[in-house]
Amino acid sequence: MQLGMIGLGRMGRDMVRRLMDKGHQCVVHDSRAQAVDELRGQGATGAASLQEFVAALETPRAIWLMVPAAVVDGVLQSLLPLLAAGDIVIDGGNSYYRDDIRRAEELRKQGLHYVDAGTSGGVFGYERGYCMMVGGEPETVQRLAPIFAALAPGDAAVAPSPGREGHATTAEQGYLHCGPHGAGHFVKMVHNGIEYGMMAAYAEGFNILRHANAGKQARQDDAETTPLRDPQFYQYDFDLPEIAEVWRRGSVISSWLLDLTARALDEDPVLERYSGNVSDSGEGRWTVMAAIDTAVPAPVLSSALYERFSSRHMGDFAGKVLSAMRQQFGGHVERKS
Amino acid sequence: MQLGMIGLGRMGRDMVRRLMDKGHQCVVHDSRAQAVDELRGQGATGAASLQEFVAALETPRAIWLMVPAAVVDGVLQSLLPLLAAGDIVIDGGNSYYRDDIRRAEELRKQGLHYVDAGTSGGVFGYERGYCMMVGGEPETVQRLAPIFAALAPGDAAVAPSPGREGHATTAEQGYLHCGPHGAGHFVKMVHNGIEYGMMAAYAEGFNILRHANAGKQARQDDAETTPLRDPQFYQYDFDLPEIAEVWRRGSVISSWLLDLTARALDEDPVLERYSGNVSDSGEGRWTVMAAIDTAVPAPVLSSALYERFSSRHMGDFAGKVLSAMRQQFGGHVERKS
Amino acid sequence: MQLGMIGLGRMGRDMVRRLMDKGHQCVVHDSRAQAVDELRGQGATGAASLQEFVAALETPRAIWLMVPAAVVDGVLQSLLPLLAAGDIVIDGGNSYYRDDIRRAEELRKQGLHYVDAGTSGGVFGYERGYCMMVGGEPETVQRLAPIFAALAPGDAAVAPSPGREGHATTAEQGYLHCGPHGAGHFVKMVHNGIEYGMMAAYAEGFNILRHANAGKQARQDDAETTPLRDPQFYQYDFDLPEIAEVWRRGSVISSWLLDLTARALDEDPVLERYSGNVSDSGEGRWTVMAAIDTAVPAPVLSSALYERFSSRHMGDFAGKVLSAMRQQFGGHVERKS
Amino acid sequence: MQLGMIGLGRMGRDMVRRLMDKGHQCVVHDSRAQAVDELRGQGATGAASLQEFVAALETPRAIWLMVPAAVVDGVLQSLLPLLAAGDIVIDGGNSYYRDDIRRAEELRKQGLHYVDAGTSGGVFGYERGYCMMVGGEPETVQRLAPIFAALAPGDAAVAPSPGREGHATTAEQGYLHCGPHGAGHFVKMVHNGIEYGMMAAYAEGFNILRHANAGKQARQDDAETTPLRDPQFYQYDFDLPEIAEVWRRGSVISSWLLDLTARALDEDPVLERYSGNVSDSGEGRWTVMAAIDTAVPAPVLSSALYERFSSRHMGDFAGKVLSAMRQQFGGHVERKS
């Protein structure tokens, strides 16, 4: 099947390569000519402009956008006038699902079809396959089945859950039509919310292990700082890379994220190349907002998000307020770190 | 090698079976005669009493306790007088690491060796192998290597992290000597703390997905309850078992816990067989306490723990205080659920 | 000065009474005739319909809405066609500040002025005065100064902070022009977010005190529940009403909310008249969403909100997911509460 | 009545002054001779050594320790050999209540009485009076009633809660016998836990207000950072000192802590003299540990504590782990702050 791909960053490029490996034909476009050239060299039809891109696609066209969420509307504004009724536009990036609902309606008025395809897999997707959570009209999603099947890991990758015999679905290949417009990105949004929570669980755990030798450090006794009551219980110098590695085998917390953590710790046991300022890219925030809208308690997912905010010093003013209060009521002079 | 096992519950029994499958010889004891008989029928030497148990073991003995943390001290009290200098006692249960430090010192005075072996794997360990985090004297741990190697998944189970070539350790088999007495249970404690956090991340995520149809429910407008501002954005009826299944493939949040969740949801999509009262068994609490002792922020691990407490209605009085305050300052009459 | 009041619930009625006590003239309307009659009997001009209400007001009119946030737009729809250029509409309820921005723009097109006046004070406001956080055009807010001054506690109520001499503002009377449209409700929103956090701090604290006798309860030893390690440290039967009362004097945590808590506990020491299902009315949610939008960590305010959600059983499904996982990996049978 | 005071820091000195103002006689000791001299000049009997101090007190002695929690045991070791049966030692500092239980037992063996008196009030206590939460034997506490009554604010300071007529207790004066040994410090511990929660509620709220102009800042669009979707809603430049001041009047969140915050913000509106590294002095930690021991959910109090830890950069390694994971799975390059 033929697919047009706009956006040849890390994700878009590798998806095109995986599709071509599986025998699909790709037309590609990116504002960076070099990115287009690279894939042209690997068999794709490169397009220097959107006009050229659209012209190279057979109708009804299937066009996949793999661009930052913040620029999707801009791309659509340029792209839509060039399309014809029946064409399909897939947003595979990290759009907010509410934007999908709005865009689907806008495209529908023009006779176009919109599909939101939340895509997980990261830089390993080319080899491992991508997990896709899809929203849109059933028949449109169905038309794209060959594409999703090629991008997904496939049913040989992971055995189905025991008991699923007799009701096989595309979930077993690694993609799922989750519901109407926005459903794909909604599920992807929650997926990323969970991801933040899991990552934070590991991060906090390793941080505790790292400080398990706190009893070896001298502490001052004064009214400002509580002494460690039982320093004899915090005398462990743990080997974090080895612990991450052992947990990968037979433990309840084995996971792909742990595999990656073990790799990172093995390369750099104290992670000195990082400063610890952690970005967040939208889905974690939207997940928490969805929880709040629907009155669902989500303290773990929220805490994980806030740790990222704090890592970027966004809590500093709150700390100043606390120090100011302490100064006021107790005459406590702030200790410089 | 010969190993004595005390405690033939879920875990102890399966560990004995795995050891015997790998050619080790086991002497077993449990207060429930039936549990002893069952393993005797599978090739173990059954002992009806501790005396008989100790007598059946060659010196220096290696004795593994697999009993609830709360009864370890009681078992030791009966067992220690029967042992001889040089014997090894391994606590494979979920003891608090501080108890290990105390017990190791007590045993040391008697010429005995103590090893703490935090063991993860659950009911799947017999087939999958157990992940073991071990604390104790190096030579004692070394003596037990054949036992740990047999219980662990083995190096064929999971490929080492790329880049580890040239520095293979037992972590690649699935067990690790983490440090002196208590180190094994300390690492296992944090492991379980992380487990609580990961489980909660999934649980909150699925709960949000489950309420993604909140916009379909009629809501009343009054001063007590805020209406859902945008009901049109919460119209999704998600198929949770399918979503769990698709996430198992290629996604960033794939994990063994997710595999189990997918299985549970496939069997019972609305989990109607559960009431939602969640137990906690100590390690999660101790992990948070260790974080607090060492001033390490652990909001995700703590939140996960508190959700379990709340699920058991331990927050109800706090809710009453809140309702009483609202009644006082605003005349708000509490809405019955 | 003359003010029209629409909405004669707890708040609206008492505000009218306070205004009339201070010599202002009030025209009042409510869909409940009885509420209108009651205030007519106390000197207000009662209006049975919006038409009558508008007719009774001198132009340019000043009309205060004190109705549930969810019905403000409906009231405006009926009211606006009856008004004339130059009239002022004040929303004193708990509207979302984004609605203020939208409404202000709508009214502006009709030559009307909009003011958002977040109002705190509850059922005690009649005697104690109301704290008002106001947003809108400076000249419009200025025109309403006599109304705000009458509703506010006044500068005799609380001494200014030391050091404020020489820069007295209306804050010292108890109202503040916080900024343009929406600013009043934004500040009121955060005020309520803080209120949720403070209330939760007290509620959690009293809950801990209430369980300080946990060591007196028998506990079972099994693998599902961790025993209380040191029951001797939890043998206190605290007298909560007395503790609340003593904290009101000289302590760092004295506050008006504590005054109310002490009163509630004195009336009903175990709060048996409450079930503990705690409502939330919007501002707490919006505060957290504003924090997330601006990447400000707000774990305390969020936790307070989630405790309310949990108290209404919105976390139950998450608990079921946790129990299902535990069943799967550990064979743990859920304990019924 | 006569009281001996050991420890003449901020708190101890002012308590002596308040006691002398009320006609009590004080014998004072501190390792800093200057501190002793200062109070001697105000009428106290100064003692250069513990021996001199003990000799100057009439038997049975009443000795109040007002020293850092970490040095109480050291002081007791020097002091106890000098005392005689029947003497009373009061610990008025911030000791862990478990130490009280131990110390009371040690003193009991020597015929001495121990009282734990959790004391709140800070630098304002001299004028405002101290709130005291007392644990110990009833008759011993009773003997000290004149001291507690003099230190407490007294019943004229704050009106009793309505409805308390007919059952007046010492709580209305500002001190309370809370229960047996340790009860006073347990209640004080929870008091401080609540204090941390309240402080954090205000601090987070002011931080949100401070960032309410986030929409005015230019933001980049890239895949790493989610753009602010609705910058038009974050255009407010709030005057924090004025907002703190207005909330002091008639609002639900008025409190003594808010009074202090208003003062601090008036002096330094952006709090530039503080870095935001917030200390914690033990009680907040112990409160959370008590909650965990008794399975009481305390997410607000815990979050408040963790914000302090984070402010001291104790979460930095966790941030590095997160950045390392993001690098691994997504090739995300960490953004320097």
Short mmCIF file of N, CA and C in Angstrom, two decimals, chain B residues 94-188:
data_model
loop_
_atom_site.label_atom_id
_atom_site.label_comp_id
_atom_site.label_asym_id
_atom_site.label_seq_id
_atom_site.Cartn_x
_atom_site.Cartn_y
_atom_site.Cartn_z
N ASN B 94 9.89 -11.78 53.65
CA ASN B 94 9.85 -10.33 53.50
C ASN B 94 10.18 -9.62 54.80
N SER B 95 11.28 -10.02 55.44
CA SER B 95 11.66 -9.40 56.71
C SER B 95 12.12 -7.96 56.50
N TYR B 96 11.96 -7.19 57.57
CA TYR B 96 12.49 -5.84 57.61
C TYR B 96 14.01 -5.96 57.73
N TYR B 97 14.74 -5.19 56.94
CA TYR B 97 16.20 -5.37 56.91
C TYR B 97 16.84 -5.09 58.26
N ARG B 98 16.18 -4.30 59.08
CA ARG B 98 16.76 -4.02 60.39
C ARG B 98 16.74 -5.26 61.28
N ASP B 99 15.74 -6.11 61.06
CA ASP B 99 15.71 -7.38 61.79
C ASP B 99 16.85 -8.28 61.34
N ASP B 100 17.20 -8.20 60.08
CA ASP B 100 18.34 -9.00 59.59
C ASP B 100 19.61 -8.63 60.34
N ILE B 101 19.82 -7.33 60.48
CA ILE B 101 21.05 -6.88 61.14
C ILE B 101 21.11 -7.42 62.57
N ARG B 102 19.98 -7.32 63.26
CA ARG B 102 19.91 -7.83 64.63
C ARG B 102 20.10 -9.34 64.67
N ARG B 103 19.40 -10.04 63.79
CA ARG B 103 19.48 -11.51 63.82
C ARG B 103 20.87 -12.00 63.45
N ALA B 104 21.47 -11.35 62.47
CA ALA B 104 22.82 -11.77 62.05
C ALA B 104 23.77 -11.68 63.23
N GLU B 105 23.61 -10.63 64.03
CA GLU B 105 24.48 -10.47 65.19
C GLU B 105 24.21 -11.56 66.23
N GLU B 106 22.93 -11.87 66.43
CA GLU B 106 22.57 -12.92 67.38
C GLU B 106 23.14 -14.27 66.94
N LEU B 107 23.00 -14.57 65.67
CA LEU B 107 23.50 -15.85 65.17
C LEU B 107 25.03 -15.90 65.22
N ARG B 108 25.63 -14.76 64.90
CA ARG B 108 27.08 -14.71 64.90
C ARG B 108 27.65 -15.14 66.25
N LYS B 109 26.98 -14.69 67.32
CA LYS B 109 27.44 -15.03 68.67
C LYS B 109 27.44 -16.54 68.90
N GLN B 110 26.58 -17.21 68.12
CA GLN B 110 26.45 -18.66 68.29
C GLN B 110 27.28 -19.39 67.23
N GLY B 111 28.08 -18.64 66.48
CA GLY B 111 28.89 -19.28 65.44
C GLY B 111 28.11 -19.61 64.18
N LEU B 112 26.91 -19.06 64.08
CA LEU B 112 26.07 -19.35 62.91
C LEU B 112 26.16 -18.21 61.91
N HIS B 113 25.80 -18.51 60.68
CA HIS B 113 25.81 -17.51 59.60
C HIS B 113 24.39 -17.19 59.18
N TYR B 114 24.16 -15.91 58.94
CA TYR B 114 22.81 -15.48 58.55
C TYR B 114 22.90 -14.84 57.18
N VAL B 115 21.93 -15.13 56.36
CA VAL B 115 21.86 -14.55 55.02
C VAL B 115 20.43 -14.06 54.80
N ASP B 116 20.30 -12.84 54.33
CA ASP B 116 18.97 -12.37 53.96
C ASP B 116 18.86 -12.39 52.44
N ALA B 117 17.80 -13.03 51.97
CA ALA B 117 17.64 -13.22 50.53
C ALA B 117 16.25 -12.77 50.12
N GLY B 118 16.15 -11.48 49.77
CA GLY B 118 14.87 -10.99 49.26
C GLY B 118 14.54 -11.69 47.96
N THR B 119 13.34 -12.21 47.86
CA THR B 119 12.99 -13.09 46.75
C THR B 119 11.75 -12.59 46.05
N SER B 120 11.85 -12.31 44.78
CA SER B 120 10.69 -11.88 44.00
C SER B 120 10.38 -12.92 42.95
N GLY B 121 9.12 -13.03 42.60
CA GLY B 121 8.77 -13.99 41.57
C GLY B 121 7.34 -14.48 41.65
N GLY B 122 6.84 -14.51 42.88
CA GLY B 122 5.45 -14.88 43.05
C GLY B 122 5.15 -16.28 42.56
N VAL B 123 3.90 -16.49 42.19
CA VAL B 123 3.45 -17.83 41.86
C VAL B 123 4.03 -18.32 40.54
N PHE B 124 4.69 -17.44 39.79
CA PHE B 124 5.27 -17.85 38.52
C PHE B 124 6.73 -18.28 38.66
N GLY B 125 7.26 -18.16 39.87
CA GLY B 125 8.67 -18.39 40.06
C GLY B 125 9.12 -19.81 39.71
N TYR B 126 8.26 -20.77 39.96
CA TYR B 126 8.66 -22.16 39.70
C TYR B 126 9.11 -22.31 38.25
N GLU B 127 8.35 -21.73 37.35
CA GLU B 127 8.71 -21.86 35.92
C GLU B 127 9.69 -20.77 35.47
N ARG B 128 9.47 -19.58 35.97
CA ARG B 128 10.18 -18.41 35.46
C ARG B 128 11.50 -18.18 36.21
N GLY B 129 11.62 -18.76 37.37
CA GLY B 129 12.79 -18.49 38.21
C GLY B 129 12.54 -17.31 39.12
N TYR B 130 13.34 -17.23 40.16
CA TYR B 130 13.18 -16.19 41.17
C TYR B 130 14.31 -15.18 41.06
N CYS B 131 13.98 -13.93 41.29
CA CYS B 131 14.99 -12.88 41.36
C CYS B 131 15.38 -12.74 42.83
N MET B 132 16.65 -12.86 43.12
CA MET B 132 17.06 -12.83 44.53
C MET B 132 18.09 -11.74 44.82
N MET B 133 17.81 -11.00 45.88
CA MET B 133 18.68 -9.92 46.33
C MET B 133 19.23 -10.34 47.69
N VAL B 134 20.53 -10.50 47.77
CA VAL B 134 21.12 -11.22 48.89
C VAL B 134 22.03 -10.31 49.72
N GLY B 135 21.93 -10.45 51.04
CA GLY B 135 22.83 -9.74 51.95
C GLY B 135 23.51 -10.71 52.89
N GLY B 136 24.77 -10.45 53.21
CA GLY B 136 25.47 -11.33 54.16
C GLY B 136 26.96 -11.31 53.92
N GLU B 137 27.65 -12.20 54.61
CA GLU B 137 29.11 -12.29 54.45
C GLU B 137 29.42 -12.88 53.08
N PRO B 138 30.43 -12.37 52.42
CA PRO B 138 30.72 -12.83 51.05
C PRO B 138 30.92 -14.34 50.96
N GLU B 139 31.70 -14.91 51.89
CA GLU B 139 32.01 -16.34 51.76
C GLU B 139 30.75 -17.20 51.98
N THR B 140 29.89 -16.74 52.87
CA THR B 140 28.66 -17.51 53.11
C THR B 140 27.76 -17.47 51.88
N VAL B 141 27.62 -16.28 51.32
CA VAL B 141 26.81 -16.14 50.11
C VAL B 141 27.41 -17.00 49.00
N GLN B 142 28.73 -17.00 48.93
CA GLN B 142 29.41 -17.78 47.90
C GLN B 142 29.11 -19.28 48.05
N ARG B 143 29.08 -19.74 49.28
CA ARG B 143 28.80 -21.16 49.53
C ARG B 143 27.43 -21.57 49.01
N LEU B 144 26.52 -20.59 49.03
CA LEU B 144 25.15 -20.89 48.61
C LEU B 144 24.93 -20.68 47.12
N ALA B 145 25.99 -20.35 46.39
CA ALA B 145 25.85 -20.03 44.97
C ALA B 145 25.06 -21.08 44.19
N PRO B 146 25.30 -22.36 44.42
CA PRO B 146 24.54 -23.35 43.64
C PRO B 146 23.03 -23.26 43.86
N ILE B 147 22.66 -22.94 45.09
CA ILE B 147 21.23 -22.80 45.40
C ILE B 147 20.65 -21.59 44.68
N PHE B 148 21.32 -20.45 44.81
CA PHE B 148 20.83 -19.23 44.16
C PHE B 148 20.76 -19.43 42.65
N ALA B 149 21.79 -20.07 42.11
CA ALA B 149 21.83 -20.26 40.66
C ALA B 149 20.66 -21.12 40.19
N ALA B 150 20.32 -22.11 40.99
CA ALA B 150 19.21 -22.99 40.59
C ALA B 150 17.86 -22.28 40.70
N LEU B 151 17.71 -21.47 41.72
CA LEU B 151 16.44 -20.77 41.91
C LEU B 151 16.27 -19.63 40.91
N ALA B 152 17.37 -19.02 40.50
CA ALA B 152 17.31 -17.85 39.61
C ALA B 152 16.90 -18.27 38.20
N PRO B 153 16.44 -17.30 37.42
CA PRO B 153 16.03 -17.63 36.05
C PRO B 153 17.17 -18.17 35.20
N GLY B 154 18.40 -17.76 35.49
CA GLY B 154 19.53 -18.22 34.68
C GLY B 154 19.84 -17.26 33.55
N ASP B 155 21.05 -17.31 33.05
CA ASP B 155 21.46 -16.28 32.10
C ASP B 155 20.86 -16.47 30.72
N ALA B 156 20.17 -17.58 30.50
CA ALA B 156 19.53 -17.74 29.20
C ALA B 156 18.18 -17.03 29.14
N ALA B 157 17.68 -16.68 30.29
CA ALA B 157 16.30 -16.16 30.34
C ALA B 157 16.17 -14.78 29.69
N VAL B 158 17.10 -13.92 29.98
CA VAL B 158 17.03 -12.54 29.51
C VAL B 158 18.43 -12.15 29.05
N ALA B 159 18.53 -11.55 27.89
CA ALA B 159 19.85 -11.14 27.38
C ALA B 159 20.42 -10.04 28.27
N PRO B 160 21.75 -10.08 28.50
CA PRO B 160 22.37 -9.00 29.29
C PRO B 160 22.17 -7.66 28.58
N SER B 161 22.20 -6.59 29.35
CA SER B 161 22.14 -5.27 28.74
C SER B 161 23.32 -5.12 27.79
N PRO B 162 23.08 -4.54 26.62
CA PRO B 162 24.19 -4.33 25.69
C PRO B 162 25.29 -3.53 26.39
N GLY B 163 26.50 -3.88 26.18
CA GLY B 163 27.59 -3.15 26.81
C GLY B 163 28.12 -3.83 28.05
N ARG B 164 27.41 -4.85 28.52
CA ARG B 164 27.89 -5.53 29.72
C ARG B 164 28.92 -6.61 29.39
N GLU B 165 29.17 -6.88 28.13
CA GLU B 165 30.14 -7.90 27.78
C GLU B 165 31.46 -7.60 28.52
N GLY B 166 32.05 -8.63 29.02
CA GLY B 166 33.32 -8.45 29.68
C GLY B 166 33.21 -8.18 31.16
N HIS B 167 32.05 -7.92 31.62
CA HIS B 167 31.95 -7.84 33.08
C HIS B 167 30.70 -8.57 33.59
N ALA B 168 30.57 -9.80 33.15
CA ALA B 168 29.43 -10.62 33.58
C ALA B 168 29.45 -10.82 35.09
N THR B 169 28.31 -10.77 35.70
CA THR B 169 28.16 -11.01 37.14
C THR B 169 26.97 -11.92 37.34
N THR B 170 26.74 -12.31 38.58
CA THR B 170 25.58 -13.17 38.85
C THR B 170 24.27 -12.44 38.58
N ALA B 171 24.31 -11.11 38.51
CA ALA B 171 23.08 -10.38 38.19
C ALA B 171 22.50 -10.88 36.88
N GLU B 172 23.35 -11.32 35.99
CA GLU B 172 22.86 -11.79 34.69
C GLU B 172 22.18 -13.15 34.79
N GLN B 173 22.41 -13.83 35.91
CA GLN B 173 21.66 -15.07 36.16
C GLN B 173 20.36 -14.78 36.91
N GLY B 174 20.35 -13.69 37.65
CA GLY B 174 19.13 -13.36 38.37
C GLY B 174 19.27 -13.33 39.88
N TYR B 175 20.51 -13.31 40.37
CA TYR B 175 20.67 -13.06 41.80
C TYR B 175 21.89 -12.18 42.01
N LEU B 176 21.92 -11.50 43.13
CA LEU B 176 22.99 -10.53 43.36
C LEU B 176 23.30 -10.44 44.84
N HIS B 177 24.57 -10.52 45.14
CA HIS B 177 25.02 -10.25 46.51
C HIS B 177 25.10 -8.73 46.63
N CYS B 178 24.16 -8.15 47.36
CA CYS B 178 24.01 -6.69 47.36
C CYS B 178 24.89 -5.99 48.38
N GLY B 179 25.33 -6.70 49.41
CA GLY B 179 26.12 -6.06 50.46
C GLY B 179 26.01 -6.83 51.75
N PRO B 180 26.39 -6.20 52.87
CA PRO B 180 26.39 -6.90 54.16
C PRO B 180 24.97 -7.20 54.65
N HIS B 181 24.88 -7.73 55.84
CA HIS B 181 23.59 -8.15 56.39
C HIS B 181 22.52 -7.07 56.22
N GLY B 182 21.40 -7.46 55.75
CA GLY B 182 20.28 -6.53 55.55
C GLY B 182 20.24 -5.95 54.16
N ALA B 183 21.36 -6.00 53.45
CA ALA B 183 21.40 -5.36 52.12
C ALA B 183 20.42 -6.03 51.15
N GLY B 184 20.27 -7.35 51.29
CA GLY B 184 19.36 -8.04 50.40
C GLY B 184 17.92 -7.61 50.62
N HIS B 185 17.52 -7.59 51.86
CA HIS B 185 16.15 -7.17 52.14
C HIS B 185 15.95 -5.68 51.94
N PHE B 186 17.00 -4.89 52.07
CA PHE B 186 16.87 -3.46 51.77
C PHE B 186 16.53 -3.28 50.29
N VAL B 187 17.28 -3.97 49.45
CA VAL B 187 17.04 -3.84 48.00
C VAL B 187 15.68 -4.44 47.65
N LYS B 188 15.33 -5.54 48.27
CA LYS B 188 14.00 -6.12 48.02
C LYS B 188 12.90 -5.18 48.50
#
